[in-house]
mmCIF file of C-alpha atoms in Angstrom:
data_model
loop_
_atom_site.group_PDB
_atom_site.id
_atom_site.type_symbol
_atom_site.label_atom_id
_atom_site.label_comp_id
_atom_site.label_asym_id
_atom_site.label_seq_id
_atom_site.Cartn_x
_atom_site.Cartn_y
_atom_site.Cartn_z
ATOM 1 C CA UNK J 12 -18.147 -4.598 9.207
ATOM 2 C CA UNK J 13 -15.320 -7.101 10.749
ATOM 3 C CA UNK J 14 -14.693 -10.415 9.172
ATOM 4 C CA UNK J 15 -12.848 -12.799 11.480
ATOM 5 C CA UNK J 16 -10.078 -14.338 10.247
ATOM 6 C CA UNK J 17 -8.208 -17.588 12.583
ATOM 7 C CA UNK J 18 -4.846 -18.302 11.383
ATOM 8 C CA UNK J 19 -3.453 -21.824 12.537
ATOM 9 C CA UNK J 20 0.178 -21.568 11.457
ATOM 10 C CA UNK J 21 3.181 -19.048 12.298
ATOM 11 C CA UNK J 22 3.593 -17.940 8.293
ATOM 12 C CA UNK J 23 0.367 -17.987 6.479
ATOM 13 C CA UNK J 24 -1.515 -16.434 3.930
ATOM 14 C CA UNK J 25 -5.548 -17.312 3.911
ATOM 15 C CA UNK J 26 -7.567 -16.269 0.925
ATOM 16 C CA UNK J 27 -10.284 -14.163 2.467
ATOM 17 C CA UNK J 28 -11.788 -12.994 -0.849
ATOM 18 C CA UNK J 29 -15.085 -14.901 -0.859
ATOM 19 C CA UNK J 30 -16.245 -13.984 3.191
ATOM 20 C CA UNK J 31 -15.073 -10.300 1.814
ATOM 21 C CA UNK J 32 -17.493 -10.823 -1.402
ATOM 22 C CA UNK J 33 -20.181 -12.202 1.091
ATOM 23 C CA UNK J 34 -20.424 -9.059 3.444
ATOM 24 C CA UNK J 35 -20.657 -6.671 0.463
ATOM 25 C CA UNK J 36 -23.005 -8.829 -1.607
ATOM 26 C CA UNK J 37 -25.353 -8.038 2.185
ATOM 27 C CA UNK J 38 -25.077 -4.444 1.626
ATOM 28 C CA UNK J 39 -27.160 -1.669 0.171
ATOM 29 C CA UNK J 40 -26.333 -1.096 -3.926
ATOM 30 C CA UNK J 41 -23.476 -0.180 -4.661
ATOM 31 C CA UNK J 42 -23.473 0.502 -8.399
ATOM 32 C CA UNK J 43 -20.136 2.091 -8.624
ATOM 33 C CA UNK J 44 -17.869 2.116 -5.848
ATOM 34 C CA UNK J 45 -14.892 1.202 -3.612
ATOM 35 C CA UNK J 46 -14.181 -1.706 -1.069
ATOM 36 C CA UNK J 47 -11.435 -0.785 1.765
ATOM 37 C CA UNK J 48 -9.650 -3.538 4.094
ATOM 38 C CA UNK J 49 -8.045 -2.580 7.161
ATOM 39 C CA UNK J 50 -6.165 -5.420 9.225
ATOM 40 C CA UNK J 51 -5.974 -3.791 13.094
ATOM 41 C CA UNK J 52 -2.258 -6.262 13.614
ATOM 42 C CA UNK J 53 1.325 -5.196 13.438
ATOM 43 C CA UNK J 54 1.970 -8.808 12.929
ATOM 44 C CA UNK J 55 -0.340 -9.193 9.954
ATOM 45 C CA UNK J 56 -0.863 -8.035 6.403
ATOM 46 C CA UNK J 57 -2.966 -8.222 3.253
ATOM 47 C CA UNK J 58 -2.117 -8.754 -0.002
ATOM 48 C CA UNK J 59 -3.814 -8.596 -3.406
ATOM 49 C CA UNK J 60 -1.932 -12.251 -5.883
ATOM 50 C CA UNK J 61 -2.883 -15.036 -7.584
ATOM 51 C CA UNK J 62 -4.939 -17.431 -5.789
ATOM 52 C CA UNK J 63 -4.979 -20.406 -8.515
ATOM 53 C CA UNK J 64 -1.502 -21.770 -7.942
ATOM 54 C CA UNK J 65 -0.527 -21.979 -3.692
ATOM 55 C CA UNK J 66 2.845 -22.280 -4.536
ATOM 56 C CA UNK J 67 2.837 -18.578 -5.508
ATOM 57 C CA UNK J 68 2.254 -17.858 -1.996
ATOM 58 C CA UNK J 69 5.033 -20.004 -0.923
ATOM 59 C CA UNK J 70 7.208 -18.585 -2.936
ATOM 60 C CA UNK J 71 6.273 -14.936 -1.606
ATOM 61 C CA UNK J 72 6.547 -16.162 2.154
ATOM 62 C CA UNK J 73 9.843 -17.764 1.348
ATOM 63 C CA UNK J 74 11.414 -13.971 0.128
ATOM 64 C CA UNK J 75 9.853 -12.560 3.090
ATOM 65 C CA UNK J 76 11.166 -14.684 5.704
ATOM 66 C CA UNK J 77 14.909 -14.438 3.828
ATOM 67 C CA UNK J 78 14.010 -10.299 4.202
ATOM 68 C CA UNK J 79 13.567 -11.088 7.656
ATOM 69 C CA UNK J 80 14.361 -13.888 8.786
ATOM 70 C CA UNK J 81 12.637 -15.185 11.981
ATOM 71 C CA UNK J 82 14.596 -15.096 15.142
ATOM 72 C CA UNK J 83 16.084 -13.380 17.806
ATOM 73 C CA UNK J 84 18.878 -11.223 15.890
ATOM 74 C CA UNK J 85 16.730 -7.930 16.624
ATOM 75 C CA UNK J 86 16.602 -4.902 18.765
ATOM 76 C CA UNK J 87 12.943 -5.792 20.344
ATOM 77 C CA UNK J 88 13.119 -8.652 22.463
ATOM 78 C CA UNK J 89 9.609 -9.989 22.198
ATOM 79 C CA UNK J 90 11.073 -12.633 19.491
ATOM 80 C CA UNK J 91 8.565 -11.504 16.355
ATOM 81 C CA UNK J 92 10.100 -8.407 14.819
ATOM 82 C CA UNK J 93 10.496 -10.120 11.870
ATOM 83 C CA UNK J 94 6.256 -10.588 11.672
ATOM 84 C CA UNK J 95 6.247 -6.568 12.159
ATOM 85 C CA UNK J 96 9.005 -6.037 9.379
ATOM 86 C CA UNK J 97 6.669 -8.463 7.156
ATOM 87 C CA UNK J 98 3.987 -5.865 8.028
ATOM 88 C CA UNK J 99 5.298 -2.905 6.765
ATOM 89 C CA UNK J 100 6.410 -4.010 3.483
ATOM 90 C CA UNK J 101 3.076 -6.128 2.870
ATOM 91 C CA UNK J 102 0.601 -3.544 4.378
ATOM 92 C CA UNK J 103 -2.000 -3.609 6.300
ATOM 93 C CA UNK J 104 -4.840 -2.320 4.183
ATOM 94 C CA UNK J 105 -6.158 -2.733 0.501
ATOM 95 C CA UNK J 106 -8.628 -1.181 -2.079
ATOM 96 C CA UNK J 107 -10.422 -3.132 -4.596
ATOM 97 C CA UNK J 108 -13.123 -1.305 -6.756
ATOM 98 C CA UNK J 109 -17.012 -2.351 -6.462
ATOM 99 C CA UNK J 110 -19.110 -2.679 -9.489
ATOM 100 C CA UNK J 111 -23.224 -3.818 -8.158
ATOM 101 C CA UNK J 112 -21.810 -4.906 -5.279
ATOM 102 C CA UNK J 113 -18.913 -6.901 -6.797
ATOM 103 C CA UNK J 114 -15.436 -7.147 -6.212
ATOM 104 C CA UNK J 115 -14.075 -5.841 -9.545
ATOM 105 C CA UNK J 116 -10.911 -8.065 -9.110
ATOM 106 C CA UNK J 117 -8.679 -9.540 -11.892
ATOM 107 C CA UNK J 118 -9.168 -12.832 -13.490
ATOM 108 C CA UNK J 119 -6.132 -14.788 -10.990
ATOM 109 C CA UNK J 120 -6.247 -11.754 -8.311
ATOM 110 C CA UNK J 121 -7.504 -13.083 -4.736
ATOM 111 C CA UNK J 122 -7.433 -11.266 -1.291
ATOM 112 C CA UNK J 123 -5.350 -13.499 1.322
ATOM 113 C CA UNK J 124 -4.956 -12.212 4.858
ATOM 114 C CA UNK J 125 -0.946 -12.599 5.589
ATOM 115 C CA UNK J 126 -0.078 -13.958 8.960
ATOM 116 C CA UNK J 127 3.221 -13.899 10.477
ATOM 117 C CA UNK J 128 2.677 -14.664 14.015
ATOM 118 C CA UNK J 129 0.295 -17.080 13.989
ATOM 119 C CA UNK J 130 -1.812 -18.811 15.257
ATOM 120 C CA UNK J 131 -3.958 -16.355 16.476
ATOM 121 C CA UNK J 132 -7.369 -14.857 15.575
ATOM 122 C CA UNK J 133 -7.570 -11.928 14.184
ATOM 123 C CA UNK J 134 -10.097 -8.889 12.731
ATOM 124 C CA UNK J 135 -10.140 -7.005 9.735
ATOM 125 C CA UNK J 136 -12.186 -4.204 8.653
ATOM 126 C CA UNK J 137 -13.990 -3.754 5.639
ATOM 127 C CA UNK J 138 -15.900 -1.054 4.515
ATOM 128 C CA UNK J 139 -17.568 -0.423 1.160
ATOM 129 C CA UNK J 140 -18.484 2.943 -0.241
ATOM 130 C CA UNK J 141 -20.012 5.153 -3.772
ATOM 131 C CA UNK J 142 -17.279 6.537 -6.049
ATOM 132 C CA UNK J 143 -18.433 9.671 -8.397
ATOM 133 C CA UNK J 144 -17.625 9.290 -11.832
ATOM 134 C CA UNK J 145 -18.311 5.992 -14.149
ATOM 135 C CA UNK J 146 -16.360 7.434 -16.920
ATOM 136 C CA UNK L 12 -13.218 4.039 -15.854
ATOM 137 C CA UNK L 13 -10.591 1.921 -17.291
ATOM 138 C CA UNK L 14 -7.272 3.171 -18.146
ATOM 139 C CA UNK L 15 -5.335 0.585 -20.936
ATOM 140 C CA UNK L 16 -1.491 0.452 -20.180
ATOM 141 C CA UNK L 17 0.721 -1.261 -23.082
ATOM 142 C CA UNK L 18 3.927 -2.879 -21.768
ATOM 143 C CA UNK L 19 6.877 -3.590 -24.031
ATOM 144 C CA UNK L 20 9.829 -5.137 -22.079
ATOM 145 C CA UNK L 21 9.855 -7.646 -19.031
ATOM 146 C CA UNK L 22 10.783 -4.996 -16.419
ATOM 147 C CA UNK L 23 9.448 -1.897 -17.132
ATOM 148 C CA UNK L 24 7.860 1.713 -15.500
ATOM 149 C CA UNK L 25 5.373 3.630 -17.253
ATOM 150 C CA UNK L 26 4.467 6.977 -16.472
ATOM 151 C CA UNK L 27 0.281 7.087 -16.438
ATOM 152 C CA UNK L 28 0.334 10.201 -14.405
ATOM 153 C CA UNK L 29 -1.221 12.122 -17.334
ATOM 154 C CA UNK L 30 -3.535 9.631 -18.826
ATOM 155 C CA UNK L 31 -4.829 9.176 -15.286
ATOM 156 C CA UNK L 32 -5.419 13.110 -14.904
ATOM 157 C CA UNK L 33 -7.062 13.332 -18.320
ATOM 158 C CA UNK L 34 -9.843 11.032 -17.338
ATOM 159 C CA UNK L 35 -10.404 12.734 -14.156
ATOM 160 C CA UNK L 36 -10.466 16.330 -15.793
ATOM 161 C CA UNK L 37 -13.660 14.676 -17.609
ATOM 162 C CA UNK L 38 -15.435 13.782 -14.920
ATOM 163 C CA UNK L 39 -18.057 16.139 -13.225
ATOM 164 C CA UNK L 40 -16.693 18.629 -10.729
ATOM 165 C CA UNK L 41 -14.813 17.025 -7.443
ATOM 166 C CA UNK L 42 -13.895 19.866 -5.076
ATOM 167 C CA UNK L 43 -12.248 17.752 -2.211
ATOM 168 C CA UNK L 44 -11.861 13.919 -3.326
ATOM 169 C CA UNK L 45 -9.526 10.963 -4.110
ATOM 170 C CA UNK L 46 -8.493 8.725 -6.829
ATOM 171 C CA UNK L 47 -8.085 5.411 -6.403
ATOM 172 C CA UNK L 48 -5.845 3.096 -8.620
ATOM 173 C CA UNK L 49 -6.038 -0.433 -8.998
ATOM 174 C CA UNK L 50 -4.239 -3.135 -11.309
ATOM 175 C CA UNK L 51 -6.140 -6.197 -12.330
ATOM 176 C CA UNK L 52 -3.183 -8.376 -12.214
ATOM 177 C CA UNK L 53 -0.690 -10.353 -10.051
ATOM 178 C CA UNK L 54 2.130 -9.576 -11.851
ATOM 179 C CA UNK L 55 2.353 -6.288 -12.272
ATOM 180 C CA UNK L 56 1.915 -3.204 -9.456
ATOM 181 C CA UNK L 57 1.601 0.536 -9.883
ATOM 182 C CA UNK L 58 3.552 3.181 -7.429
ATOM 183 C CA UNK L 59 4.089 6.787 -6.542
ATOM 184 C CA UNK L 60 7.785 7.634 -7.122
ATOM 185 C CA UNK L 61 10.132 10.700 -8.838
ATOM 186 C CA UNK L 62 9.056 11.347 -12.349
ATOM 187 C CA UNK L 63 12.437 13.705 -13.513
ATOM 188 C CA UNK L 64 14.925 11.678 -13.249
ATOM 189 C CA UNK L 65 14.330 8.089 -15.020
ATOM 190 C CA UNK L 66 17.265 6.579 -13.219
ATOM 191 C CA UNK L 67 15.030 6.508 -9.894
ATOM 192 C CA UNK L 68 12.984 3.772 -11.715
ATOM 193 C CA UNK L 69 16.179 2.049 -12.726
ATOM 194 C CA UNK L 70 17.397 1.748 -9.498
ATOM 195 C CA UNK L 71 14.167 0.265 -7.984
ATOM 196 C CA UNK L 72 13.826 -2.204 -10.272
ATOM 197 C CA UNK L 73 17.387 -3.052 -9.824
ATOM 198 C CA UNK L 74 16.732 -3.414 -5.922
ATOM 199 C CA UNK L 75 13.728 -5.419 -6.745
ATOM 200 C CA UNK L 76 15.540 -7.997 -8.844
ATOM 201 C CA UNK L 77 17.702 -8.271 -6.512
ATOM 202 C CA UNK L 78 15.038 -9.186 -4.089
ATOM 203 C CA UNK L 79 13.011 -11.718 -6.225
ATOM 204 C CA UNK L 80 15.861 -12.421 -9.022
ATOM 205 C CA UNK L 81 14.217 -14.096 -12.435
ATOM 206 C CA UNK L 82 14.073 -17.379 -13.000
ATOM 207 C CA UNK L 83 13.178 -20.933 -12.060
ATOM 208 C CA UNK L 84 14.725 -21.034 -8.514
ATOM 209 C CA UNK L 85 11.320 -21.084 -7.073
ATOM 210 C CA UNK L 86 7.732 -23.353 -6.449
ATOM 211 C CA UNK L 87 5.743 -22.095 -8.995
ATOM 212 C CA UNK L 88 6.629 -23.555 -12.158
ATOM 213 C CA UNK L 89 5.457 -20.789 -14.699
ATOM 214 C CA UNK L 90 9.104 -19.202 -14.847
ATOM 215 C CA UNK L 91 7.234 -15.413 -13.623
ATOM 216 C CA UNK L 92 7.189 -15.652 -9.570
ATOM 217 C CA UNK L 93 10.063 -12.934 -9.337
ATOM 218 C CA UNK L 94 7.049 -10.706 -10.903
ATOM 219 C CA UNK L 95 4.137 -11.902 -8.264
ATOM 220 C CA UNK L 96 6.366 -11.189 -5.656
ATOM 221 C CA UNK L 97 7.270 -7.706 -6.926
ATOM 222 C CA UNK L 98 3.861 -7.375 -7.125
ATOM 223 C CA UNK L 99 3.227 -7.935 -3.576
ATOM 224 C CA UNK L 100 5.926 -5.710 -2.103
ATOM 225 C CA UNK L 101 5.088 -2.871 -4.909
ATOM 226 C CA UNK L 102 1.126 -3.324 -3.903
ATOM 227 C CA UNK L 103 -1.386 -3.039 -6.768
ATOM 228 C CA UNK L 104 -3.493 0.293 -5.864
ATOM 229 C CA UNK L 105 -2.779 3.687 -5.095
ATOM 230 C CA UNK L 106 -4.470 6.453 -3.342
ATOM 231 C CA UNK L 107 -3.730 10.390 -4.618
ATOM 232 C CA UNK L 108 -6.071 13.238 -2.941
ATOM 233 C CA UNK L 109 -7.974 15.181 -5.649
ATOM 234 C CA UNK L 110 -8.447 19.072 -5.242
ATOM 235 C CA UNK L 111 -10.885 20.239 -8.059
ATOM 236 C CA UNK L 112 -10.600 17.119 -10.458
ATOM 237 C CA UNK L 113 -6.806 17.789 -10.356
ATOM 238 C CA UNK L 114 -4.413 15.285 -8.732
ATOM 239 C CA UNK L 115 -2.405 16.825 -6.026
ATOM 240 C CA UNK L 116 0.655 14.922 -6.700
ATOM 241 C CA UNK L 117 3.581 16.542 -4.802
ATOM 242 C CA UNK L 118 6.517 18.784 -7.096
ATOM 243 C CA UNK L 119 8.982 15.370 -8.016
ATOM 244 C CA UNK L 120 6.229 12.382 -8.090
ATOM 245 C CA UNK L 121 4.958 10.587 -11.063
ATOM 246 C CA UNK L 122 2.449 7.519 -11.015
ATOM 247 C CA UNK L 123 3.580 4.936 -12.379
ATOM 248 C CA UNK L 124 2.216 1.544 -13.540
ATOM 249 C CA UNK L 125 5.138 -1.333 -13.201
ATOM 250 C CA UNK L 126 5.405 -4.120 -15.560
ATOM 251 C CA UNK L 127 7.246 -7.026 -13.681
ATOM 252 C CA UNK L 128 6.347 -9.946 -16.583
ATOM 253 C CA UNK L 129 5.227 -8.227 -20.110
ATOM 254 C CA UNK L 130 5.623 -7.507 -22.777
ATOM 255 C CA UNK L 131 1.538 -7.376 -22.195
ATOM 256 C CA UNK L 132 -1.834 -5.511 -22.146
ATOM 257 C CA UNK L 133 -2.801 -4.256 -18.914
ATOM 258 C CA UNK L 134 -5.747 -2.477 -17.041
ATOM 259 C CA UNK L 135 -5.973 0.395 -14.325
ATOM 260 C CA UNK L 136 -9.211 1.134 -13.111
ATOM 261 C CA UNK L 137 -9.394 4.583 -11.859
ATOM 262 C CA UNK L 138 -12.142 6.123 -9.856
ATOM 263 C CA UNK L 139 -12.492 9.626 -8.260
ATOM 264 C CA UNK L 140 -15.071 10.511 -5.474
ATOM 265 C CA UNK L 141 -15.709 13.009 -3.138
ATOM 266 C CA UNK L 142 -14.235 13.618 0.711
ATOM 267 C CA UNK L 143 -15.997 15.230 3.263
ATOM 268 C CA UNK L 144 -13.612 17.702 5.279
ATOM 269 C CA UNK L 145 -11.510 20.297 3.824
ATOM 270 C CA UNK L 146 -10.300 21.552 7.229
ATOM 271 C CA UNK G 24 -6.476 19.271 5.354
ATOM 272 C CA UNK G 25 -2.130 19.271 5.574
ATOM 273 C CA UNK G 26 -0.075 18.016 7.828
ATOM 274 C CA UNK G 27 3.147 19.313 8.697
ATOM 275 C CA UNK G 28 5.620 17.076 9.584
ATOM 276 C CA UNK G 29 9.770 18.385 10.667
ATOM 277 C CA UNK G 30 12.102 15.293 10.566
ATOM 278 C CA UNK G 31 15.367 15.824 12.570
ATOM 279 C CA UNK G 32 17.050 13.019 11.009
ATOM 280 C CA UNK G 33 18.130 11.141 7.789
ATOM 281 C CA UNK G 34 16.426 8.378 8.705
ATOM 282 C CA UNK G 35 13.512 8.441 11.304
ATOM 283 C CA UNK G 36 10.027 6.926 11.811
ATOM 284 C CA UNK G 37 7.828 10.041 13.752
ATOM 285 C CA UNK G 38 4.382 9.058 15.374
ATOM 286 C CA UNK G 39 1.798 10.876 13.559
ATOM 287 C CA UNK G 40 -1.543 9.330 15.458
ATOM 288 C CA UNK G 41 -1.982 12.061 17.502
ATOM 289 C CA UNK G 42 -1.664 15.298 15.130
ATOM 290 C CA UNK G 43 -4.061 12.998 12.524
ATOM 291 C CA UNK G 44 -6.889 11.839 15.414
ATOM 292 C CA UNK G 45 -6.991 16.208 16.367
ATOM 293 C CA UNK G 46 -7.555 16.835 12.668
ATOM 294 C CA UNK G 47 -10.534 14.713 12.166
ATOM 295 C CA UNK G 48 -11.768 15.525 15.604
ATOM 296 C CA UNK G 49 -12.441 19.218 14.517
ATOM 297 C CA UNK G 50 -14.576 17.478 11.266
ATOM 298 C CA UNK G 51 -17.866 17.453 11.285
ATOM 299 C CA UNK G 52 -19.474 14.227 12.191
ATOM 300 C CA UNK G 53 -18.048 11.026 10.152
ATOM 301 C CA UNK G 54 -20.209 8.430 11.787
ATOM 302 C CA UNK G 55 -18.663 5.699 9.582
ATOM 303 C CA UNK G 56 -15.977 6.491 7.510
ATOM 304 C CA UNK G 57 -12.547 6.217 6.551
ATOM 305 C CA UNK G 58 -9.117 8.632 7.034
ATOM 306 C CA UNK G 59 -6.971 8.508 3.599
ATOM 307 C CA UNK G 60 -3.090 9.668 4.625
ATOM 308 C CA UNK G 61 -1.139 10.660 1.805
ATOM 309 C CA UNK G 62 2.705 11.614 1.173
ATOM 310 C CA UNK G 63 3.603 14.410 -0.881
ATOM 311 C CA UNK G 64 6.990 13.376 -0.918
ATOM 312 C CA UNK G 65 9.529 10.724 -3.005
ATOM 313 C CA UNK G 66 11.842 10.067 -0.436
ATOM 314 C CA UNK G 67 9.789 9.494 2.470
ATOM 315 C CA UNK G 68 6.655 6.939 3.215
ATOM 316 C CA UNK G 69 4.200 6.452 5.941
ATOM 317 C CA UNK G 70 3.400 3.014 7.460
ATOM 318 C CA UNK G 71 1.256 1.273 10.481
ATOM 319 C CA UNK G 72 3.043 -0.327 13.125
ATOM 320 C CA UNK G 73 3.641 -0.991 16.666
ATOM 321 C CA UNK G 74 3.669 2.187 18.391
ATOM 322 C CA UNK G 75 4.517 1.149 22.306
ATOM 323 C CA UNK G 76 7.808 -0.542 22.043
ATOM 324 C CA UNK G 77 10.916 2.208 19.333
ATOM 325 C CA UNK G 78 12.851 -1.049 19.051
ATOM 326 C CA UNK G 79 10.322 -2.196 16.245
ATOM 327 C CA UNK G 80 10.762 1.221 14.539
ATOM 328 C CA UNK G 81 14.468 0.715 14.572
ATOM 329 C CA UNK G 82 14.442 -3.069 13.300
ATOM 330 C CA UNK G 83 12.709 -2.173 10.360
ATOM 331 C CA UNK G 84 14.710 0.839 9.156
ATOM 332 C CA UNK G 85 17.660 -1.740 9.890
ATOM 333 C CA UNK G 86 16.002 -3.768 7.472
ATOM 334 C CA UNK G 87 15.254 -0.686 4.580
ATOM 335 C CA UNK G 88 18.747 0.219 5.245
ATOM 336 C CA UNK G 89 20.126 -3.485 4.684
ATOM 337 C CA UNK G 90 17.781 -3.411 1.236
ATOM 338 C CA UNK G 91 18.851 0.185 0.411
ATOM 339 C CA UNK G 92 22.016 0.636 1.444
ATOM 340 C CA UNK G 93 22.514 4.555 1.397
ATOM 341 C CA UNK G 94 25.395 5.648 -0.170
ATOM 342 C CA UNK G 95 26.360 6.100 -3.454
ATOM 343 C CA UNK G 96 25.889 2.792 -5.434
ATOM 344 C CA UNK G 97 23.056 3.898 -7.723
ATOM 345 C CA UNK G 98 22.837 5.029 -11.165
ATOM 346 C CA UNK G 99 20.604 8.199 -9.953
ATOM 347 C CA UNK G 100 23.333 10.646 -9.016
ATOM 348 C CA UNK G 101 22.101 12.676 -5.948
ATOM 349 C CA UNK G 102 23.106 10.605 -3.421
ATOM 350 C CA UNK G 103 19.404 9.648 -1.801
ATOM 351 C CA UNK G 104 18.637 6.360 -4.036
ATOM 352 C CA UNK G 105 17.905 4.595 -1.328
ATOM 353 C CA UNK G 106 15.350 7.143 0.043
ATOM 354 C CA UNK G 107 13.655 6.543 -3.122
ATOM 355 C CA UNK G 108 13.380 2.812 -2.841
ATOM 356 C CA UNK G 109 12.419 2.916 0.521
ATOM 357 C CA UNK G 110 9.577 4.976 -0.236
ATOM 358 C CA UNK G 111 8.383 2.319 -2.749
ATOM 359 C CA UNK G 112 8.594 -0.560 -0.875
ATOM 360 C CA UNK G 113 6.786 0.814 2.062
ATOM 361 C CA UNK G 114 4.600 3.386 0.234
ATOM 362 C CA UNK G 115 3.074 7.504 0.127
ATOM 363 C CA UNK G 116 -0.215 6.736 1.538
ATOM 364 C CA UNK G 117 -2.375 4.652 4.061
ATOM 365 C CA UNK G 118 -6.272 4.272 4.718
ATOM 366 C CA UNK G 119 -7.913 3.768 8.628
ATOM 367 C CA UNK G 120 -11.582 3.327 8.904
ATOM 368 C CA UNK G 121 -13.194 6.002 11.177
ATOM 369 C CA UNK G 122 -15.714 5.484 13.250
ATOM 370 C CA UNK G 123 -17.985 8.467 14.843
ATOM 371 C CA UNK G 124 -14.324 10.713 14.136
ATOM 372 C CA UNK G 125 -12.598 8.381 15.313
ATOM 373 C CA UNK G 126 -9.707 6.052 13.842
ATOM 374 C CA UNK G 127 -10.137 2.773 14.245
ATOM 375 C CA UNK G 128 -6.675 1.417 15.282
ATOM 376 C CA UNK G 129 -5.784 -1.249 16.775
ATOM 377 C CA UNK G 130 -4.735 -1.625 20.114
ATOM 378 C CA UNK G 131 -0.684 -1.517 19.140
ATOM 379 C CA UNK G 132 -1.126 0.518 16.011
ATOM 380 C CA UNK G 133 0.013 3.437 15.425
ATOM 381 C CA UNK G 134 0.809 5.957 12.273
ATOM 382 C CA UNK G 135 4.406 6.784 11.332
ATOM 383 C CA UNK G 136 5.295 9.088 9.378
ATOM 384 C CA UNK G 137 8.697 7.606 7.439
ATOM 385 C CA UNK G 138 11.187 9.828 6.727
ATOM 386 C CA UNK G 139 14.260 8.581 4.564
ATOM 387 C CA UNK G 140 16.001 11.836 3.288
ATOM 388 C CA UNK G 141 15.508 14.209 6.228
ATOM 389 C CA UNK G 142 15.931 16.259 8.284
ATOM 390 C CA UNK G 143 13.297 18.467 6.365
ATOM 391 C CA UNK G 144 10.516 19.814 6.067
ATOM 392 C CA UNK G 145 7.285 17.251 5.413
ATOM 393 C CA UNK G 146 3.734 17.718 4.450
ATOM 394 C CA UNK G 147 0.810 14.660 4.355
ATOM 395 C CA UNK G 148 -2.597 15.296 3.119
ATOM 396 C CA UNK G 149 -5.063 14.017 5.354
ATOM 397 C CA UNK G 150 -8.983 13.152 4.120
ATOM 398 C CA UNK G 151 -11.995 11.653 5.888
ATOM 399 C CA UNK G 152 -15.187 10.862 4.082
ATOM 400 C CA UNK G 153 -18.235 8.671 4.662
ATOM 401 C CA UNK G 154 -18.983 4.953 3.695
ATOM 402 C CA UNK G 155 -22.023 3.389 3.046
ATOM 403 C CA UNK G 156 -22.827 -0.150 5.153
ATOM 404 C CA UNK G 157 -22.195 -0.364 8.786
ATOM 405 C CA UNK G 158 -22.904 -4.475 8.038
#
């Protein structure tokens, strides 16, 4: 499945976790299992954080753009290597177990596609699957 | 399956490689497979690093407070978002390939749950299933 | 399935797409599906970035290397703290989806293996298995 994801700003992160919920609430039962995210960007990421308070995400951004600091004082010349470093250290993929079809996240955790070289649209992958052992 | 993880300082690594491989030695038989980690929380993160030598785990938390020092120098005004951006750049799940219910962890690595804002009670779920291609 | 993997540096990002797509080529048929990558290694990593322009590969080890300098500055005594770090921050494993054996990349991605300790000898663990909802 591919959610669609626009972005409308350079630096962004967009919580993505109830369209995610949404395609696997559509599937066949899943009593116990997995849900994988893929983002198919260099210049993107996702992260797992708190989605009550925005300023958390702020606050994230601002450390990442200090790490790498937009501009043109890099080797590739397209003038967005610090969206790729942003990439690497963020990731582009997460794992979040399934319970009936339900994202077993925390109480604050939300999913937020991370965009840093916006705006643009952009895909991610998600694909939900049946784990073996319930414990 | 839910692993429970008690913290007891702010900044802390705990070594869960063997609770983790005691609940998958439990489980029914898984030939070729994974375990997955996740942690419920946005202030916290789990990683794969060296197990022998606890100064390893000194000198990454060192490297992340110097990244995301503590304190009040940021947005969110709960005094902890040094620990949700650890959390981000840490990541919250792991992946470990599973050979006959046993992890196959390489000789030096350890998995370890890290506390960025405890002391607290923390959870890990942890979930094993099978792969389809031994090669 | 392994994976072997000869660095030639200390410090070198190696495109691994290639070797990975042949292994799960020879699998029998994933029709939807996912690769799992993982790391056997604690001063090393594996990440998914821009594979047609090096520049990008070199900006973001210029990055590690400005977050970890190497060198001696650590309280672990070997000499390849910095390895270690780097191989948290940017992590030991990574998940594509796979469709009909094939791994669904996007058009710039590509899979590098991340050596920070080398030149040696490397190994990676690579898994495909099925999912459950094409969506």
């Amino acid at each position: 499945m591919i959610l669609n994801v626009q972005s409308t700003r350079r630096n962004e992160f967009i919580d993505i976790t109830r369209p995610v919920q949404e395609m696997i609430s559509r599937c066949e039962l899943v009593s116990q299992g997995y849900c994988l995210l893929f983002v198919t960007h260099t210049t993107a990421g996702i992260t797992i954080n708190e989605a009550a308070e925005p300023h958390v995400q702020e606050d994230i951004l601002t450390m990442l753009n200090k790490l790498a600091p937009p501009g043109t004082g890099y080797r590739h010349q397209e003038g967005n290597s610090d969206a790729h470093i942003k990439s690497t250290l963020v990731g582009v993929s997460q794992y979040i177990p399934v319970v009936d079809n339900t994202l077993m996240l925390g109480t604050w955790q939300g999913i937020f596609f991370c965009e840093f070289d916006g705006p643009r649209n952009r895909k991610v992958h998600v694909q939900i699957g049946h784990t073996s052992c319930a414990g």
